[in-house]
Short mmCIF file of C-alpha atoms in Angstrom, two decimals:
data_model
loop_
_atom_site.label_atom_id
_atom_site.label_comp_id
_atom_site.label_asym_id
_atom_site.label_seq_id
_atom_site.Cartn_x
_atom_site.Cartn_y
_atom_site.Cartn_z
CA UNK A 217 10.84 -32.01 -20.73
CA UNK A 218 10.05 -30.69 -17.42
CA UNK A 219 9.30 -27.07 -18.66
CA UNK A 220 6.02 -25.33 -17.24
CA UNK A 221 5.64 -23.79 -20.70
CA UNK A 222 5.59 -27.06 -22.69
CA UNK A 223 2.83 -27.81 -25.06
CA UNK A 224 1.30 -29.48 -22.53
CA UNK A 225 1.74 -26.87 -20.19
CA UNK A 226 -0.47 -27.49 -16.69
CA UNK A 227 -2.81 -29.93 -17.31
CA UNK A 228 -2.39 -31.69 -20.95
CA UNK A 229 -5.37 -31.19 -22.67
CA UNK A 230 -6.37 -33.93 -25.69
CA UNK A 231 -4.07 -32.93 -29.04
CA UNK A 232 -7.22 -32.34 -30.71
CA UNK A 233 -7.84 -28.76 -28.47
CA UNK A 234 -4.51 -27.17 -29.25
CA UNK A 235 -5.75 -26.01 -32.86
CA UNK A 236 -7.32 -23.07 -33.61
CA UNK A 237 -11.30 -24.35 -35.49
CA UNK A 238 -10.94 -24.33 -39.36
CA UNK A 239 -12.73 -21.46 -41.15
CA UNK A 240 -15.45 -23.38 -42.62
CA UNK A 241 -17.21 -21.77 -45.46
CA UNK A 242 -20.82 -20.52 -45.05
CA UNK A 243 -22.36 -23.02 -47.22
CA UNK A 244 -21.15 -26.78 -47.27
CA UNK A 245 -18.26 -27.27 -49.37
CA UNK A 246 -18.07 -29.57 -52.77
CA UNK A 247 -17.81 -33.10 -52.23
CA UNK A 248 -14.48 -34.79 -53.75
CA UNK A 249 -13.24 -38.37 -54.53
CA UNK A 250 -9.51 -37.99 -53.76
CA UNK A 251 -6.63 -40.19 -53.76
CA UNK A 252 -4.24 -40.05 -50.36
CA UNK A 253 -0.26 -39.44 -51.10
CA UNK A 254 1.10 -39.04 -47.50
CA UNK A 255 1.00 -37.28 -44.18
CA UNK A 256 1.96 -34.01 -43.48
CA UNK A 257 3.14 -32.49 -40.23
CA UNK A 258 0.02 -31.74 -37.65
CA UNK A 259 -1.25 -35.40 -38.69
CA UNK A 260 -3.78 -34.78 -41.73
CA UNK A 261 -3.18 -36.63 -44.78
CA UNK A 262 -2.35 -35.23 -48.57
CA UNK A 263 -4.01 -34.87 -51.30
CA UNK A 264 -4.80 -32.53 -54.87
CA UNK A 265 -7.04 -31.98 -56.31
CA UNK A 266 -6.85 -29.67 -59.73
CA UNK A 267 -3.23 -29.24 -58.84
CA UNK A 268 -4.15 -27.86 -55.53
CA UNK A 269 -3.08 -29.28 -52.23
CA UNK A 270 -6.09 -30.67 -49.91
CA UNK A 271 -5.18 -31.73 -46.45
CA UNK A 272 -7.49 -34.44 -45.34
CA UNK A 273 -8.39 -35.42 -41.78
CA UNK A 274 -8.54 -39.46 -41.27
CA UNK A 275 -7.59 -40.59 -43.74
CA UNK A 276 -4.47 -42.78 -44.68
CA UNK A 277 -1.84 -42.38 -47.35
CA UNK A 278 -3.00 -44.55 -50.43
CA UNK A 279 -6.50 -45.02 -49.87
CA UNK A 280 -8.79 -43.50 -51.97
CA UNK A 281 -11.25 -41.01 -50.02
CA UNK A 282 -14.63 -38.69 -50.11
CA UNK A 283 -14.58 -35.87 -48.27
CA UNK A 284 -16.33 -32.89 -48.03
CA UNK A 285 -14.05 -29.74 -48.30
CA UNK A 286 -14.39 -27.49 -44.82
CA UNK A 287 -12.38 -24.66 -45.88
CA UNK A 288 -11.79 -23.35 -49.44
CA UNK A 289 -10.36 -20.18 -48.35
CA UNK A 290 -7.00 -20.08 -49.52
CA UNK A 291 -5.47 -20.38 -53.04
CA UNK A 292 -2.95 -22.79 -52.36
CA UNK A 293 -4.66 -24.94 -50.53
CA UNK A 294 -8.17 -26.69 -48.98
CA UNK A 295 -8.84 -28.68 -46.10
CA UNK A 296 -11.12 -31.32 -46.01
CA UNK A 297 -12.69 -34.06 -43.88
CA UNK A 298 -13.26 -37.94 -44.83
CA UNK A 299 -16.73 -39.05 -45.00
CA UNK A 300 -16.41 -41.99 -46.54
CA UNK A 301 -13.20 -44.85 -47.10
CA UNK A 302 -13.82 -45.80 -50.76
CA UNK A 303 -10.57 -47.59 -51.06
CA UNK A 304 -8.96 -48.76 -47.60
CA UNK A 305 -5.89 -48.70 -46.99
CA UNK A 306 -4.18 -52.07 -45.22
CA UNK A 307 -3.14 -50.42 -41.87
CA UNK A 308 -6.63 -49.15 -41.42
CA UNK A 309 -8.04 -50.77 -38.35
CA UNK A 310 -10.66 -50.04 -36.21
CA UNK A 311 -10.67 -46.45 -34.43
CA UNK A 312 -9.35 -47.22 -30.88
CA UNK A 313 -12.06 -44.23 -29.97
CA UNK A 314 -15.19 -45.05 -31.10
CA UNK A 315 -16.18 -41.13 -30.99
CA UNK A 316 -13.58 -40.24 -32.92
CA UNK A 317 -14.16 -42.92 -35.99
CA UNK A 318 -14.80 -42.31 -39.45
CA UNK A 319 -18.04 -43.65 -39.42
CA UNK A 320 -19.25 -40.50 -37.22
CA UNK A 321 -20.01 -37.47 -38.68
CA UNK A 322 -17.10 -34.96 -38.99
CA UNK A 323 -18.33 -32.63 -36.51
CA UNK A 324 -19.24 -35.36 -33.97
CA UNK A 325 -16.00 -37.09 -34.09
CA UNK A 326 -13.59 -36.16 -30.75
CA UNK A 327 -10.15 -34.89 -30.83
CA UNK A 328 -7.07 -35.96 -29.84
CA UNK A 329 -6.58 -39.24 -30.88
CA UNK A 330 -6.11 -38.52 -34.75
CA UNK A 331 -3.81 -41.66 -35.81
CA UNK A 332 -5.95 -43.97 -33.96
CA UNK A 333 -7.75 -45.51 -37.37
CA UNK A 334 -3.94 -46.50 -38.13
CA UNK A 335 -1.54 -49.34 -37.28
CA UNK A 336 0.30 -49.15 -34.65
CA UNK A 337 3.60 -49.90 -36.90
CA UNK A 338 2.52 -48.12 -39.52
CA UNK A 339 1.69 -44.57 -37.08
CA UNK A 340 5.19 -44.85 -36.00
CA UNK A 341 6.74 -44.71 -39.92
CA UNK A 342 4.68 -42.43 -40.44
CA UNK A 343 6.31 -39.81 -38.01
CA UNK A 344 9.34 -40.72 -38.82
CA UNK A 345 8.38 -39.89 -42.67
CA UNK A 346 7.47 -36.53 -41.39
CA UNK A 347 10.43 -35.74 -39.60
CA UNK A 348 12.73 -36.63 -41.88
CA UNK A 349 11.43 -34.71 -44.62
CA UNK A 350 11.43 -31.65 -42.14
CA UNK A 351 15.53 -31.81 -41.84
CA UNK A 352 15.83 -32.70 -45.24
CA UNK A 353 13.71 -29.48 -46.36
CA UNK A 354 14.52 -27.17 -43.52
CA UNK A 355 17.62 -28.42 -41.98
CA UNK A 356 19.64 -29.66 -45.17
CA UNK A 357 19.72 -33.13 -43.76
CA UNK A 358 19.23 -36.36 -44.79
CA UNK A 359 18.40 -38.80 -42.44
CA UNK A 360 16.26 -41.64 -41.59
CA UNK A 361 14.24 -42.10 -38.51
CA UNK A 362 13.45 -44.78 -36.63
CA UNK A 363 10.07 -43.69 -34.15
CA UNK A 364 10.27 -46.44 -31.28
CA UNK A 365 7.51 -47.83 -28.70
CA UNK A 366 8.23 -46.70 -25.37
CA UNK A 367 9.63 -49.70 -23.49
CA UNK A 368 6.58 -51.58 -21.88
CA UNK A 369 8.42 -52.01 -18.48
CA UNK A 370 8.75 -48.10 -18.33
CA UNK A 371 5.08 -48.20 -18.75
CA UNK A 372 2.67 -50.07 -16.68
CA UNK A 373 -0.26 -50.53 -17.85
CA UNK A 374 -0.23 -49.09 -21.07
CA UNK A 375 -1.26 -51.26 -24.19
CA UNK A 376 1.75 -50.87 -26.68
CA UNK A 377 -0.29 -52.90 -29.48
CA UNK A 378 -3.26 -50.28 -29.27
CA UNK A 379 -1.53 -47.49 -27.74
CA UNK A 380 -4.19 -47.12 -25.13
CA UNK A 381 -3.99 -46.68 -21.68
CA UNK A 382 -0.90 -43.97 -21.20
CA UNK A 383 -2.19 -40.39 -20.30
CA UNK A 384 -1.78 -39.33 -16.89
CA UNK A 385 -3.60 -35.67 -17.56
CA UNK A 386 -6.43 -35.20 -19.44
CA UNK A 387 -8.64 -32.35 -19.61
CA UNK A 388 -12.64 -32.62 -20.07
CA UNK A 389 -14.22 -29.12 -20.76
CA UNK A 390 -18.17 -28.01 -19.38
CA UNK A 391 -20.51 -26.55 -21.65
CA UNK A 392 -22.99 -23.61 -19.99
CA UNK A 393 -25.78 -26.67 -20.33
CA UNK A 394 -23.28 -28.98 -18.03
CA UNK A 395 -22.20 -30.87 -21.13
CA UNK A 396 -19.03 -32.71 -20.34
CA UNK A 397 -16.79 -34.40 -22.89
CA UNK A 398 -13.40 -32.86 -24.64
CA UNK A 399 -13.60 -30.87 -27.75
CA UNK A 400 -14.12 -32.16 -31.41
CA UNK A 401 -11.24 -32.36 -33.98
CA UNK A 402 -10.33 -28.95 -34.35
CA UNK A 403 -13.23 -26.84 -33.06
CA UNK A 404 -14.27 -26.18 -29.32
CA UNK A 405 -17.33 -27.90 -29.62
CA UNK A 406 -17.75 -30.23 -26.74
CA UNK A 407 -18.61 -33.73 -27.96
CA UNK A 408 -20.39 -36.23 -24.84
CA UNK A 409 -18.44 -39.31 -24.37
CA UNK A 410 -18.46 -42.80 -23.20
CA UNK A 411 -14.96 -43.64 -23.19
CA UNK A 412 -11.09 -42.21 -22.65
CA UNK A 413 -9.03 -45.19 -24.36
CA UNK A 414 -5.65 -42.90 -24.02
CA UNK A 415 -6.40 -42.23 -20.72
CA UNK A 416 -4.56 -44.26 -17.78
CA UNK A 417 -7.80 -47.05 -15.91
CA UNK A 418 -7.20 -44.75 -12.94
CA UNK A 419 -8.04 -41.66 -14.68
CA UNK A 420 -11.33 -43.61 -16.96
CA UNK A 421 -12.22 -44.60 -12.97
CA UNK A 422 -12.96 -41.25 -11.83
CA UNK A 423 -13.91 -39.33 -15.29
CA UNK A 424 -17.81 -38.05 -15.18
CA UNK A 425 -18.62 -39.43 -19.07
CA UNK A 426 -21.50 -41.53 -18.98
CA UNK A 427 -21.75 -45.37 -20.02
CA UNK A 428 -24.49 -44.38 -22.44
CA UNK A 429 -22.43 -41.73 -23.99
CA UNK A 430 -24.60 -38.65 -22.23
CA UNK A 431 -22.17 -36.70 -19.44
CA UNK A 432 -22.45 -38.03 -15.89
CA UNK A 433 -21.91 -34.59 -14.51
CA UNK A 434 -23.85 -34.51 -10.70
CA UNK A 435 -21.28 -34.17 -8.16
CA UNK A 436 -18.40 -32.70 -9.75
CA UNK A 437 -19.29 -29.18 -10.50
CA UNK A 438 -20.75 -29.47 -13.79
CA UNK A 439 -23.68 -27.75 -12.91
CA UNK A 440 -22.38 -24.79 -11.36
CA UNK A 441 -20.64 -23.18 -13.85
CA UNK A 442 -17.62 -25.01 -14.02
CA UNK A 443 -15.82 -24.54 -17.59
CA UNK A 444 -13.39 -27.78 -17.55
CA UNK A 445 -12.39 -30.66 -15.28
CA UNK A 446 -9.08 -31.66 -14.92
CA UNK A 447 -8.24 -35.26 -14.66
CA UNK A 448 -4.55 -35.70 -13.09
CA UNK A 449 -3.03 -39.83 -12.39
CA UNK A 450 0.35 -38.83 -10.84
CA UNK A 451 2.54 -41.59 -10.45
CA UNK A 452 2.85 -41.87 -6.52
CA UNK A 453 -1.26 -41.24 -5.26
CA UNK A 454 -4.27 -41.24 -5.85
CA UNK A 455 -6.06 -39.79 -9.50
CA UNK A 456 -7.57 -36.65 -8.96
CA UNK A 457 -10.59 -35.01 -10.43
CA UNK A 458 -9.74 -31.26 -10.00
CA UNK A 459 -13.06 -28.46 -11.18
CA UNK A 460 -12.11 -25.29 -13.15
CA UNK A 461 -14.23 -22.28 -12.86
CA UNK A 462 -14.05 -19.43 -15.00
CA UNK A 463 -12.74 -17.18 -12.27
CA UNK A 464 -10.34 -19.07 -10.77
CA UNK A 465 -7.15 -17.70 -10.15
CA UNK A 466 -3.57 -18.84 -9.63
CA UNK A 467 -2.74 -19.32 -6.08
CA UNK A 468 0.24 -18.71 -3.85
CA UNK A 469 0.88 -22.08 -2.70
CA UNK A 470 -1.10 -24.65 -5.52
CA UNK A 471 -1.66 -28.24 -4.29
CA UNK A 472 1.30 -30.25 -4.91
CA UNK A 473 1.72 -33.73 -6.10
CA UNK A 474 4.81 -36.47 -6.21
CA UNK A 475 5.84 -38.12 -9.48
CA UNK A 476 8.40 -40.87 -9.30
CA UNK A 477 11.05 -41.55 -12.06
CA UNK A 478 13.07 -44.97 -11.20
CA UNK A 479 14.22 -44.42 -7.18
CA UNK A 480 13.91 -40.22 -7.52
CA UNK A 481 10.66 -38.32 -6.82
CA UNK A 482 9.85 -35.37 -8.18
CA UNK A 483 7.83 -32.77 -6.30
CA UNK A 484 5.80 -29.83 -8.48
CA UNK A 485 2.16 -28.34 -8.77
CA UNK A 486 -1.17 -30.26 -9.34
CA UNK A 487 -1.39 -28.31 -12.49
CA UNK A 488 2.37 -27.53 -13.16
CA UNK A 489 3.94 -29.58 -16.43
CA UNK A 490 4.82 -33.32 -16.19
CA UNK A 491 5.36 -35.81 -19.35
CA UNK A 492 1.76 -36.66 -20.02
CA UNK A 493 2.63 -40.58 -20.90
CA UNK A 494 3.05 -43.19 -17.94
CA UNK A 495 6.41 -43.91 -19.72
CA UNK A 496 7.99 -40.44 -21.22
CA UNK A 497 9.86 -39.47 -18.13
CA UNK A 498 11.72 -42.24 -17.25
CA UNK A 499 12.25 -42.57 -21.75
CA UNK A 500 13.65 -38.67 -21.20
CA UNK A 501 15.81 -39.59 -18.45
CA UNK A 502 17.50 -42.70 -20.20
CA UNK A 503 17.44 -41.20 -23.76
CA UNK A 504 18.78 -37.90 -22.83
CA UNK A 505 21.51 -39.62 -20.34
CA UNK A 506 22.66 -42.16 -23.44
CA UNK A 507 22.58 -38.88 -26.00
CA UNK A 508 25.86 -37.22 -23.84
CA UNK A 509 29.16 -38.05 -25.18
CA UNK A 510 31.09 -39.00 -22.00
CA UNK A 511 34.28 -37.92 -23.74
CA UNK A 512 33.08 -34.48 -23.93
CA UNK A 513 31.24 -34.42 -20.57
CA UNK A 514 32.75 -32.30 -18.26
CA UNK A 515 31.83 -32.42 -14.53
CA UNK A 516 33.36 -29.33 -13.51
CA UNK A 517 32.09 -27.27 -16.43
CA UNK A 518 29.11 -24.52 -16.27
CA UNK A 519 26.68 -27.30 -17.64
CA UNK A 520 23.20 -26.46 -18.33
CA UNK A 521 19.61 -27.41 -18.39
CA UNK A 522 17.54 -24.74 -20.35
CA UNK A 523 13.95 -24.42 -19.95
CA UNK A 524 14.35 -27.24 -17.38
CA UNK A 525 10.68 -27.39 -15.37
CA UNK A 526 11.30 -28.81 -12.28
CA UNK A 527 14.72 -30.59 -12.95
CA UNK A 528 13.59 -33.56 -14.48
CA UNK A 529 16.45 -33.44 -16.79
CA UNK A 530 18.83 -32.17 -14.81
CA UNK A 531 18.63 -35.04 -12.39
CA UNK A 532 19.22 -37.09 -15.45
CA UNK A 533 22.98 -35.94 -15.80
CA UNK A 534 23.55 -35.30 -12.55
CA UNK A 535 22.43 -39.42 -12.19
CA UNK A 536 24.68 -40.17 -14.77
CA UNK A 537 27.72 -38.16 -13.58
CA UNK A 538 27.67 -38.10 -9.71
CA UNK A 539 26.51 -35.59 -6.81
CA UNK A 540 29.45 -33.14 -7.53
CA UNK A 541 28.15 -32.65 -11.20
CA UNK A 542 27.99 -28.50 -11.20
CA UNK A 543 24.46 -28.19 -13.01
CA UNK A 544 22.33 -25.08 -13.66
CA UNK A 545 18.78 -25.30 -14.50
CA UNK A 546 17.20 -22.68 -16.20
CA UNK A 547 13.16 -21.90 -15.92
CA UNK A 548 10.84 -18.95 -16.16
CA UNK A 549 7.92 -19.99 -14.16
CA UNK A 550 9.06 -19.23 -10.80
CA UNK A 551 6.84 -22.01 -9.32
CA UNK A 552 8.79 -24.30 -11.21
CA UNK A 553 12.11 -23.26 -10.23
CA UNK A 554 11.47 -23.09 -6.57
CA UNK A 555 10.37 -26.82 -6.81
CA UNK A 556 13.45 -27.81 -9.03
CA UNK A 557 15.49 -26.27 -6.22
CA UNK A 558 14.52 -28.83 -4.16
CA UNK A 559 14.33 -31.50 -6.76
CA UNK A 560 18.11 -30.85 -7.30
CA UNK A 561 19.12 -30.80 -3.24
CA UNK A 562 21.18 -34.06 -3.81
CA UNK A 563 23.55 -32.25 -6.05
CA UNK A 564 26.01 -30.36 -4.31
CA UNK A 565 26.98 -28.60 -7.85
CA UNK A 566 23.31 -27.82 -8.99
CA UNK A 567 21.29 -24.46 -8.52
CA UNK A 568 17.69 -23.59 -10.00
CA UNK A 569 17.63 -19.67 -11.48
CA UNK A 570 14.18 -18.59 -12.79
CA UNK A 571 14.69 -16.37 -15.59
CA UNK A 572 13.86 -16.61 -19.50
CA UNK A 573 16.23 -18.30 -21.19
CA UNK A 574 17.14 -15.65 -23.86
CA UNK A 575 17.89 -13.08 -21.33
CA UNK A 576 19.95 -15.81 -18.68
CA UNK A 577 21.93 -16.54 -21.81
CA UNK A 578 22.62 -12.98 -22.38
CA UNK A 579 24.13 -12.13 -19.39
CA UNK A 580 26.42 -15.28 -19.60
CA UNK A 581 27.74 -13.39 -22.82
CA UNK A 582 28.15 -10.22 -20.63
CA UNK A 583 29.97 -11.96 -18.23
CA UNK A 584 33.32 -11.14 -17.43
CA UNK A 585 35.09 -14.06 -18.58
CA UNK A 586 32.76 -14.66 -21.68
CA UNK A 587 35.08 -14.00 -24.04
CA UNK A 588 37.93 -16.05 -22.82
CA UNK A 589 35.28 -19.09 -21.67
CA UNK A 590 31.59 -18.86 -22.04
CA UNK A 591 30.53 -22.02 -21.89
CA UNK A 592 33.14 -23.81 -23.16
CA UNK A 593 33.72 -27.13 -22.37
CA UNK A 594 30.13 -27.50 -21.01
CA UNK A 595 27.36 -29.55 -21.66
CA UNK A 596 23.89 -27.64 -21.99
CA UNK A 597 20.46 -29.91 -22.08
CA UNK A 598 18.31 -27.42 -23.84
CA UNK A 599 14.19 -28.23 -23.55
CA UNK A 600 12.29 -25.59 -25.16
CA UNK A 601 8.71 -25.43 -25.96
CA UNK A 602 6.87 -26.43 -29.00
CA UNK A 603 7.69 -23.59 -31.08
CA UNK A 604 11.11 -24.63 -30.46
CA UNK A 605 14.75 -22.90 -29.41
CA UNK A 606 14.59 -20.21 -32.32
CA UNK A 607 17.39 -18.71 -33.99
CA UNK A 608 17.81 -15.89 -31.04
CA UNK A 609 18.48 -18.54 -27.92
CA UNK A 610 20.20 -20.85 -30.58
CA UNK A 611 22.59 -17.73 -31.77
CA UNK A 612 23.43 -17.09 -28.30
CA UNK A 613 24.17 -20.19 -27.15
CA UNK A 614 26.48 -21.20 -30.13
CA UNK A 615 28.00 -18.24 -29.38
CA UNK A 616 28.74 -19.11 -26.26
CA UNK A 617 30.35 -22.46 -27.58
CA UNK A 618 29.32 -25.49 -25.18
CA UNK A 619 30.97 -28.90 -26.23
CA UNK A 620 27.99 -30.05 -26.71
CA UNK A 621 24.10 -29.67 -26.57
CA UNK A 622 21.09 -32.86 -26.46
CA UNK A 623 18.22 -30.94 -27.69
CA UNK A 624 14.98 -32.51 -26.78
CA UNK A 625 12.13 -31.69 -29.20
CA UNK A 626 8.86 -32.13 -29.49
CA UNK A 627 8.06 -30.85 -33.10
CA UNK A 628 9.36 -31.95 -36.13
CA UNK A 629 9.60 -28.49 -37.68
CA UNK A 630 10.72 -27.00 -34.90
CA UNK A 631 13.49 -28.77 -34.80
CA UNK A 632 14.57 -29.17 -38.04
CA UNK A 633 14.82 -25.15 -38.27
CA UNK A 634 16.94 -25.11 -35.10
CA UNK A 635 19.15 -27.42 -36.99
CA UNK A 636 20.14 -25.33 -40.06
CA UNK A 637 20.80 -23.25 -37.21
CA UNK A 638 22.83 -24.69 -35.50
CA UNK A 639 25.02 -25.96 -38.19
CA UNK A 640 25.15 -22.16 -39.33
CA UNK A 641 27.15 -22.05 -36.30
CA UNK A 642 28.99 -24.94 -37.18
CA UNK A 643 27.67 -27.63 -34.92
CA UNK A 644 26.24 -30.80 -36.82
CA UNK A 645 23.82 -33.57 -35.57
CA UNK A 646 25.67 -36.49 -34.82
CA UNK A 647 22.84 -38.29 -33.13
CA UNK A 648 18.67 -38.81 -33.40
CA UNK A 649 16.63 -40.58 -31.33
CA UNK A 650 12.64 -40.94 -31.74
CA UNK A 651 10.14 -42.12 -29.37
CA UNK A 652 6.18 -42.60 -29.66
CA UNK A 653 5.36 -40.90 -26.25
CA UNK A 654 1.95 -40.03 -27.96
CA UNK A 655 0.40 -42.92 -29.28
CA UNK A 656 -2.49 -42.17 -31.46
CA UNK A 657 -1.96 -38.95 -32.05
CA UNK A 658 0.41 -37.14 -34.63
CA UNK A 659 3.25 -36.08 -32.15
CA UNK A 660 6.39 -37.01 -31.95
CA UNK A 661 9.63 -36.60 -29.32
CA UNK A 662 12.77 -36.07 -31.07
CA UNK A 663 16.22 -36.17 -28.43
CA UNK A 664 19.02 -35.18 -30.65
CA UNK A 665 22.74 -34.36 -29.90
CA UNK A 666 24.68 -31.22 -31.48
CA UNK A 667 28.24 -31.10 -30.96
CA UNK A 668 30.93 -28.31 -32.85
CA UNK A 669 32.62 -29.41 -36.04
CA UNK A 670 36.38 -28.28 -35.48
#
């Protein structure tokens, strides 16, 4: 999950900034009493009303809700905030943000941490609920998922009771009057804080939020037009506090920083793409190394590692299978690749190309011996971004027949629509493994294993 284009790509900002405001009506909207069923993907809850569907922000499945509807501008459905718990469910607890709590108004309550009024047990059924109702309805699959804690001794520091304490990058933005605080649930409005409970102590050390909840700003370019601050923890150094202005642009040579995953160190931009939790790396590298089948690895094969970042996961097989490995790793940002070049120098059998994976995998189908090879006998580690593989990179590489692919996902959907897919080509998921690398929030990381039905 090394890939520059990641959902987190650069600097992860909070969940809660990735969506696009609501279109709220002009006028406030009615006021319901509603009763919760369960959680649909993107982390709101569900609910009808009149026989239409209302998605409801924090609430939880089987309490009984008001809310005020925010957006009544579609037949099929509404959306709707919580404004007041009527009927509490039992893993309600205590908002691990304070500015994000139910007891704030709606458009005063942060972003980013939208499961953090639920149990910790209780968030992780809950997103394994969601993504096994995606591959039963879009990938014909039935099959039950078990969402597990990050192991605490891949984590330092990080609370797995409250699931505080694990993001490495976080992103505060600057209003024009030098307002600093992240966005609110689903708008851009900037909401002053007092507190970053996901964020790693190093990264709550240097943040300029004030104790009293009003922006501590002096000093960091706040007040000279800056439009975010960047907050970056890297596992080997010191946290960083890095000012954005609205005319910066991207430089030849970017600082650099050093993450470490077990005895390997990774090298790759200040503001490049790195797992966000303390944990998720070292998770990958294990869970994607256990997902091979040995019996179908080969170590001479034209293996792959698509949309592969910096080579996280390519130093992951290579690990598990020895310096002679032949690995390719596959990346579009050039910036990326260059560093994953180096990443890889241990490997006398890997090489870093910078291309787009679509296009790289068509010219492996153009290649000479394509027809009588391709990629069989291979094993391909394919990465993509949050929108997923698609059916276009997925075509291709079935096409191109690899003995096997570990798919590492980071959206239910997503990856449930990649499987029908893939078992259009007539490779089936033999194995599904879920982690909680976001704690708190609605996401999920999904490494699954594909393999040809003969």
């Amino acid at each position: 999950m090394a890939n520059s284009r990641r959902r987190h790509a650069r600097v992860a900002r909070p969940a809660g900034t990735r969506h696009r405001a609501p279109t709220r009506p002009a006028e406030p909207g009615p006021v319901l009493e509603l009763d919760v069923d369960r959680i649909a993907h993107g982390g709101v809850a569900v609910a009808r009303h009149e026989g239409r569907v209302v998605f409801v922000a924090d609430a939880v499945p089987g309490e009984r809700v008001r809310v005020r509807v925010t957006d009544a501008g579609h037949d099929r459905f509404w959306r709707a905030d919580t404004l007041e718990v009527l009927d509490a469910s039992p893993d309600r607890r205590e908002h691990v943000w304070a500015e994000a709590s139910v007891d704030r108004a709606p458009e005063h309550r942060v972003g980013g941490a939208e499961f953090g009024h639920i149990a910790m047990r209780r968030q992780r059924e809950l997103k394994g609920e969601v993504l096994h109702d995606a591959l039963a309805r879009m990938g014909g699959l039935e099959r039950e998922v078990d969402v597990r804690p990050v192991d605490p001794a891949l984590a330092p520091g990080v609370d797995p009771e409250s699931g505080t304490g694990w993001r490495t990058r976080v992103r505060l933005h600057v209003g024009a009057d030098g307002t600093v605080g992240p966005y609110a649930a689903r708008s851009h409005r900037i909401v002053p804080v007092s507190s970053l409970p996901l964020a790693v102590a190093e990264l709550e050390a240097i943040a300029p939020i004030g104790a009293d909840g009003r922006p501590a700003g002096a000093g960091t370019g706040a007040d000279s037009g800056a439009s975010a601050i960047d907050l970056v923890a890297p596992s080997t150094g010191a946290a960083e506090l890095v000012v954005r202005n609205p005319g910066d642009r991207r430089r030849d040579h970017p600082p650099t920083i050093v993450e470490r995953v077990g005895e390997r160190r990774f090298t790759l931009d200040r503001g490049g793409f790195w797992q966000v939790h303390r944990g998720a790396a070292a998770t990958l590298t294990r869970a994607v190394q256990e997902a091979v089948d040995p019996d179908r690895f080969d170590p001479e094969a034209d293996n792959q590692d698509l949309y592969g970042g910096v080579g996280l996961l390519a130093a992951a097989i290579g690990d598990r299978f020895g310096p002679s490995t032949r690995i390719t790793t596959v990346e579009a940002d050039a910036r990326a690749t260059e560093h994953a070049g180096a990443n890889l120098a241990d490997w006398v059998g890997a090489r870093a190309v910078s291309d787009r994976v679509d296009r790289y995998l068509d010219r492996l189908a153009g290649a000479a011996d394509a027809a009588s090879r391709g990629l069989r006998g291979a094993t391909v580690v394919l990465d993509p971004p949050r929108a997923g593989a698609g059916r276009a990179v997925v075509d291709r590489l079935a096409g191109l027949r690899p003995a096997q692919v570990v798919y590492v996902a980071c959206d239910p959907v997503a990856l449930a629509r990649d499987v029908a897919t893939f078992r259009e080509h007539g490779y089936e998921l033999e194995t599904l493994d879920a982690f909680d690398l976001f704690p708190n929030t609605h996401h999920v990381e999904a490494v699954a294993r594909f393999a040809a039905i003969v």
